[in-house]
Amino acid sequence: MYRVPNYTQTVSMKLSEVLADIGIDERIVMKRRRTWLLNESIININYQLRVENNLTHILGSQSEGTTTIGIDSDIDKLICYKTLPVTQDWSDWIPGENNLLMIQDNSVSPGYCLLQVLRDDAPLPLDEPLDDESDQYFFKDRTGKILFQKFYSILYK
């Protein structure tokens, strides 16, 4: 059975003191968390008002309240585009929709997946990009699968 060393409480107290000295105490952490939750709510209400079927989650050290002034920490946003059905199984394919199939294999880091583009007329993989303009959204992997790619990245300061 694992036992916690006797000095753990002392180290924890000293760490709390140091964090409080640089501006990270429980009050500030909770204030930052509430601020970013409010920001997230405003973004999602804005989507609803514009009748966009999206959802944003703000993650990371900013929203957790665990960053300090001067670190220049970025803001991590996860935007869910609900207009693109992502399926885990071929049987969940929806006719007439731009479906994406979730692929998790050894080539992908844990916690991540690849999104394979499927045809809208049959539950089959798309074998050619739709047009030249769609190349910014898709790429072909080494096995020939057409995959959805991250098409923009914005860092908020």
PDB file of C-alpha atoms in Angstrom:
ATOM      1  CA  MET A   1       0.000   0.000   0.000  1.00  0.00           C
ATOM      2  CA  TYR A   2       1.301   3.441  -0.911  1.00  0.00           C
ATOM      3  CA  ARG A   3       1.965   5.755   2.019  1.00  0.00           C
ATOM      4  CA  VAL A   4       2.122   9.527   1.772  1.00  0.00           C
ATOM      5  CA  PRO A   5       5.498  10.809   3.055  1.00  0.00           C
ATOM      6  CA  ASN A   6       5.370  12.783   6.315  1.00  0.00           C
ATOM      7  CA  TYR A   7       6.696  15.975   4.713  1.00  0.00           C
ATOM      8  CA  THR A   8       3.892  16.200   2.113  1.00  0.00           C
ATOM      9  CA  GLN A   9       1.725  18.498   4.227  1.00  0.00           C
ATOM     10  CA  THR A  10       4.675  20.834   4.875  1.00  0.00           C
ATOM     11  CA  VAL A  11       5.546  20.995   1.150  1.00  0.00           C
ATOM     12  CA  SER A  12       1.890  21.608   0.293  1.00  0.00           C
ATOM     13  CA  MET A  13       1.664  24.494   2.777  1.00  0.00           C
ATOM     14  CA  LYS A  14       4.890  26.077   1.450  1.00  0.00           C
ATOM     15  CA  LEU A  15       3.673  25.725  -2.148  1.00  0.00           C
ATOM     16  CA  SER A  16       0.378  27.408  -1.219  1.00  0.00           C
ATOM     17  CA  GLU A  17       2.326  30.289   0.349  1.00  0.00           C
ATOM     18  CA  VAL A  18       4.477  30.750  -2.769  1.00  0.00           C
ATOM     19  CA  LEU A  19       1.413  30.645  -5.043  1.00  0.00           C
ATOM     20  CA  ALA A  20      -0.377  33.201  -2.849  1.00  0.00           C
ATOM     21  CA  ASP A  21       2.699  35.457  -3.015  1.00  0.00           C
ATOM     22  CA  ILE A  22       2.564  35.506  -6.838  1.00  0.00           C
ATOM     23  CA  GLY A  23      -1.187  36.063  -6.976  1.00  0.00           C
ATOM     24  CA  ILE A  24      -2.649  32.582  -7.159  1.00  0.00           C
ATOM     25  CA  ASP A  25      -4.874  32.016  -4.163  1.00  0.00           C
ATOM     26  CA  GLU A  26      -8.278  30.366  -3.935  1.00  0.00           C
ATOM     27  CA  ARG A  27     -10.180  33.659  -4.330  1.00  0.00           C
ATOM     28  CA  ILE A  28      -8.318  34.636  -7.518  1.00  0.00           C
ATOM     29  CA  VAL A  29      -8.572  31.128  -8.987  1.00  0.00           C
ATOM     30  CA  MET A  30     -12.349  31.098  -8.460  1.00  0.00           C
ATOM     31  CA  LYS A  31     -12.679  34.624  -9.891  1.00  0.00           C
ATOM     32  CA  ARG A  32     -10.762  33.631 -13.033  1.00  0.00           C
ATOM     33  CA  ARG A  33     -12.805  30.448 -13.439  1.00  0.00           C
ATOM     34  CA  ARG A  34     -16.080  32.385 -13.161  1.00  0.00           C
ATOM     35  CA  THR A  35     -14.795  34.991 -15.648  1.00  0.00           C
ATOM     36  CA  TRP A  36     -13.936  32.373 -18.285  1.00  0.00           C
ATOM     37  CA  LEU A  37     -17.184  30.451 -17.710  1.00  0.00           C
ATOM     38  CA  LEU A  38     -19.059  33.711 -18.303  1.00  0.00           C
ATOM     39  CA  ASN A  39     -16.985  34.332 -21.443  1.00  0.00           C
ATOM     40  CA  GLU A  40     -17.809  30.810 -22.668  1.00  0.00           C
ATOM     41  CA  SER A  41     -21.526  31.393 -21.968  1.00  0.00           C
ATOM     42  CA  ILE A  42     -21.515  34.680 -23.912  1.00  0.00           C
ATOM     43  CA  ILE A  43     -19.894  32.990 -26.918  1.00  0.00           C
ATOM     44  CA  ASN A  44     -22.439  30.146 -26.859  1.00  0.00           C
ATOM     45  CA  ILE A  45     -25.405  32.528 -26.454  1.00  0.00           C
ATOM     46  CA  ASN A  46     -24.053  34.473 -29.431  1.00  0.00           C
ATOM     47  CA  TYR A  47     -24.071  31.235 -31.479  1.00  0.00           C
ATOM     48  CA  GLN A  48     -27.680  30.606 -30.444  1.00  0.00           C
ATOM     49  CA  LEU A  49     -28.772  34.125 -31.378  1.00  0.00           C
ATOM     50  CA  ARG A  50     -27.160  33.758 -34.803  1.00  0.00           C
ATOM     51  CA  VAL A  51     -28.809  30.313 -35.161  1.00  0.00           C
ATOM     52  CA  GLU A  52     -25.423  28.625 -35.521  1.00  0.00           C
ATOM     53  CA  ASN A  53     -25.263  25.062 -34.349  1.00  0.00           C
ATOM     54  CA  ASN A  54     -21.861  25.408 -32.638  1.00  0.00           C
ATOM     55  CA  LEU A  55     -20.636  25.059 -29.082  1.00  0.00           C
ATOM     56  CA  THR A  56     -17.423  26.443 -27.557  1.00  0.00           C
ATOM     57  CA  HIS A  57     -15.530  25.162 -24.536  1.00  0.00           C
ATOM     58  CA  ILE A  58     -12.676  27.231 -23.090  1.00  0.00           C
ATOM     59  CA  LEU A  59      -9.963  25.061 -21.560  1.00  0.00           C
ATOM     60  CA  GLY A  60      -6.457  25.342 -20.164  1.00  0.00           C
ATOM     61  CA  SER A  61      -4.589  27.380 -17.610  1.00  0.00           C
ATOM     62  CA  GLN A  62      -6.517  30.620 -18.251  1.00  0.00           C
ATOM     63  CA  SER A  63      -9.915  29.065 -17.549  1.00  0.00           C
ATOM     64  CA  GLU A  64      -8.522  27.020 -14.657  1.00  0.00           C
ATOM     65  CA  GLY A  65      -7.177  30.206 -13.083  1.00  0.00           C
ATOM     66  CA  THR A  66      -3.690  28.743 -12.814  1.00  0.00           C
ATOM     67  CA  THR A  67      -1.694  31.338 -14.717  1.00  0.00           C
ATOM     68  CA  THR A  68      -0.205  34.607 -13.577  1.00  0.00           C
ATOM     69  CA  ILE A  69       0.433  38.037 -15.067  1.00  0.00           C
ATOM     70  CA  GLY A  70       3.528  38.058 -17.240  1.00  0.00           C
ATOM     71  CA  ILE A  71       3.335  34.431 -18.349  1.00  0.00           C
ATOM     72  CA  ASP A  72       1.454  35.511 -21.505  1.00  0.00           C
ATOM     73  CA  SER A  73      -0.583  32.303 -21.519  1.00  0.00           C
ATOM     74  CA  ASP A  74      -2.751  31.572 -24.542  1.00  0.00           C
ATOM     75  CA  ILE A  75      -6.450  30.678 -24.413  1.00  0.00           C
ATOM     76  CA  ASP A  76      -7.392  27.178 -25.494  1.00  0.00           C
ATOM     77  CA  LYS A  77     -10.769  26.905 -27.215  1.00  0.00           C
ATOM     78  CA  LEU A  78     -12.517  23.785 -28.403  1.00  0.00           C
ATOM     79  CA  ILE A  79     -15.213  24.645 -30.942  1.00  0.00           C
ATOM     80  CA  CYS A  80     -17.727  21.915 -31.735  1.00  0.00           C
ATOM     81  CA  TYR A  81     -19.326  22.320 -35.150  1.00  0.00           C
ATOM     82  CA  LYS A  82     -22.533  20.357 -34.714  1.00  0.00           C
ATOM     83  CA  THR A  83     -23.313  20.598 -38.433  1.00  0.00           C
ATOM     84  CA  LEU A  84     -20.710  17.926 -39.227  1.00  0.00           C
ATOM     85  CA  PRO A  85     -21.895  14.555 -37.918  1.00  0.00           C
ATOM     86  CA  VAL A  86     -18.987  12.545 -36.508  1.00  0.00           C
ATOM     87  CA  THR A  87     -19.663   8.821 -36.329  1.00  0.00           C
ATOM     88  CA  GLN A  88     -17.750   6.119 -34.512  1.00  0.00           C
ATOM     89  CA  ASP A  89     -19.358   3.313 -36.462  1.00  0.00           C
ATOM     90  CA  TRP A  90     -20.326   2.910 -40.124  1.00  0.00           C
ATOM     91  CA  SER A  91     -23.909   2.085 -39.042  1.00  0.00           C
ATOM     92  CA  ASP A  92     -24.303   5.674 -37.717  1.00  0.00           C
ATOM     93  CA  TRP A  93     -23.748   7.175 -41.207  1.00  0.00           C
ATOM     94  CA  ILE A  94     -26.486   9.724 -42.136  1.00  0.00           C
ATOM     95  CA  PRO A  95     -27.541   9.910 -45.819  1.00  0.00           C
ATOM     96  CA  GLY A  96     -27.261  13.324 -47.484  1.00  0.00           C
ATOM     97  CA  GLU A  97     -24.944  14.706 -44.758  1.00  0.00           C
ATOM     98  CA  ASN A  98     -21.219  15.447 -44.761  1.00  0.00           C
ATOM     99  CA  ASN A  99     -20.270  12.637 -42.375  1.00  0.00           C
ATOM    100  CA  LEU A 100     -16.902  12.188 -40.706  1.00  0.00           C
ATOM    101  CA  LEU A 101     -15.735   8.810 -39.391  1.00  0.00           C
ATOM    102  CA  MET A 102     -13.641   8.812 -36.212  1.00  0.00           C
ATOM    103  CA  ILE A 103     -10.493   6.730 -36.598  1.00  0.00           C
ATOM    104  CA  GLN A 104      -8.364   5.803 -33.611  1.00  0.00           C
ATOM    105  CA  ASP A 105      -5.320   3.678 -34.395  1.00  0.00           C
ATOM    106  CA  ASN A 106      -1.661   3.382 -33.415  1.00  0.00           C
ATOM    107  CA  SER A 107      -0.670   6.370 -35.583  1.00  0.00           C
ATOM    108  CA  VAL A 108      -2.698   8.762 -33.409  1.00  0.00           C
ATOM    109  CA  SER A 109      -1.653  10.007 -29.959  1.00  0.00           C
ATOM    110  CA  PRO A 110      -3.893   9.007 -27.024  1.00  0.00           C
ATOM    111  CA  GLY A 111      -6.813  11.408 -26.642  1.00  0.00           C
ATOM    112  CA  TYR A 112      -6.823  12.305 -30.351  1.00  0.00           C
ATOM    113  CA  CYS A 113      -8.430  10.854 -33.456  1.00  0.00           C
ATOM    114  CA  LEU A 114      -8.436  11.217 -37.222  1.00  0.00           C
ATOM    115  CA  LEU A 115     -11.619  12.242 -39.012  1.00  0.00           C
ATOM    116  CA  GLN A 116     -12.130  10.468 -42.327  1.00  0.00           C
ATOM    117  CA  VAL A 117     -14.456  12.119 -44.817  1.00  0.00           C
ATOM    118  CA  LEU A 118     -17.336   9.924 -45.991  1.00  0.00           C
ATOM    119  CA  ARG A 119     -19.508  10.193 -49.075  1.00  0.00           C
ATOM    120  CA  ASP A 120     -22.973  11.706 -48.654  1.00  0.00           C
ATOM    121  CA  ASP A 121     -24.697   9.236 -51.008  1.00  0.00           C
ATOM    122  CA  ALA A 122     -23.372   5.939 -49.617  1.00  0.00           C
ATOM    123  CA  PRO A 123     -21.658   4.784 -46.415  1.00  0.00           C
ATOM    124  CA  LEU A 124     -18.243   4.721 -48.123  1.00  0.00           C
ATOM    125  CA  PRO A 125     -15.084   6.759 -47.752  1.00  0.00           C
ATOM    126  CA  LEU A 126     -14.654   9.753 -50.027  1.00  0.00           C
ATOM    127  CA  ASP A 127     -11.977   8.829 -52.556  1.00  0.00           C
ATOM    128  CA  GLU A 128     -11.331  12.243 -54.160  1.00  0.00           C
ATOM    129  CA  PRO A 129     -11.595  15.799 -52.774  1.00  0.00           C
ATOM    130  CA  LEU A 130     -14.813  17.557 -53.735  1.00  0.00           C
ATOM    131  CA  ASP A 131     -13.060  20.404 -55.598  1.00  0.00           C
ATOM    132  CA  ASP A 132      -9.877  22.496 -55.547  1.00  0.00           C
ATOM    133  CA  GLU A 133     -11.350  24.884 -52.968  1.00  0.00           C
ATOM    134  CA  SER A 134     -12.012  22.040 -50.507  1.00  0.00           C
ATOM    135  CA  ASP A 135      -8.278  21.201 -50.368  1.00  0.00           C
ATOM    136  CA  GLN A 136      -7.911  23.670 -47.489  1.00  0.00           C
ATOM    137  CA  TYR A 137     -10.182  21.464 -45.352  1.00  0.00           C
ATOM    138  CA  PHE A 138      -8.940  17.999 -46.342  1.00  0.00           C
ATOM    139  CA  PHE A 139      -5.708  16.124 -46.925  1.00  0.00           C
ATOM    140  CA  LYS A 140      -4.771  12.651 -48.125  1.00  0.00           C
ATOM    141  CA  ASP A 141      -2.778  10.528 -45.722  1.00  0.00           C
ATOM    142  CA  ARG A 142      -0.093   8.052 -46.797  1.00  0.00           C
ATOM    143  CA  THR A 143      -2.693   5.287 -47.188  1.00  0.00           C
ATOM    144  CA  GLY A 144      -4.907   7.412 -49.468  1.00  0.00           C
ATOM    145  CA  LYS A 145      -7.630   8.199 -46.926  1.00  0.00           C
ATOM    146  CA  ILE A 146      -9.101  11.684 -47.238  1.00  0.00           C
ATOM    147  CA  LEU A 147      -9.062  13.215 -43.773  1.00  0.00           C
ATOM    148  CA  PHE A 148     -10.508  16.394 -42.317  1.00  0.00           C
ATOM    149  CA  GLN A 149      -7.789  18.746 -41.145  1.00  0.00           C
ATOM    150  CA  LYS A 150      -7.622  21.633 -38.749  1.00  0.00           C
ATOM    151  CA  PHE A 151      -8.198  24.528 -41.121  1.00  0.00           C
ATOM    152  CA  TYR A 152      -7.418  27.438 -38.869  1.00  0.00           C
ATOM    153  CA  SER A 153      -5.728  28.143 -35.612  1.00  0.00           C
ATOM    154  CA  ILE A 154      -6.101  31.373 -33.675  1.00  0.00           C
ATOM    155  CA  LEU A 155      -4.229  32.204 -30.502  1.00  0.00           C
ATOM    156  CA  TYR A 156      -6.043  34.627 -28.245  1.00  0.00           C
ATOM    157  CA  LYS A 157      -3.979  36.751 -25.906  1.00  0.00           C
TER     158      LYS A 157
END
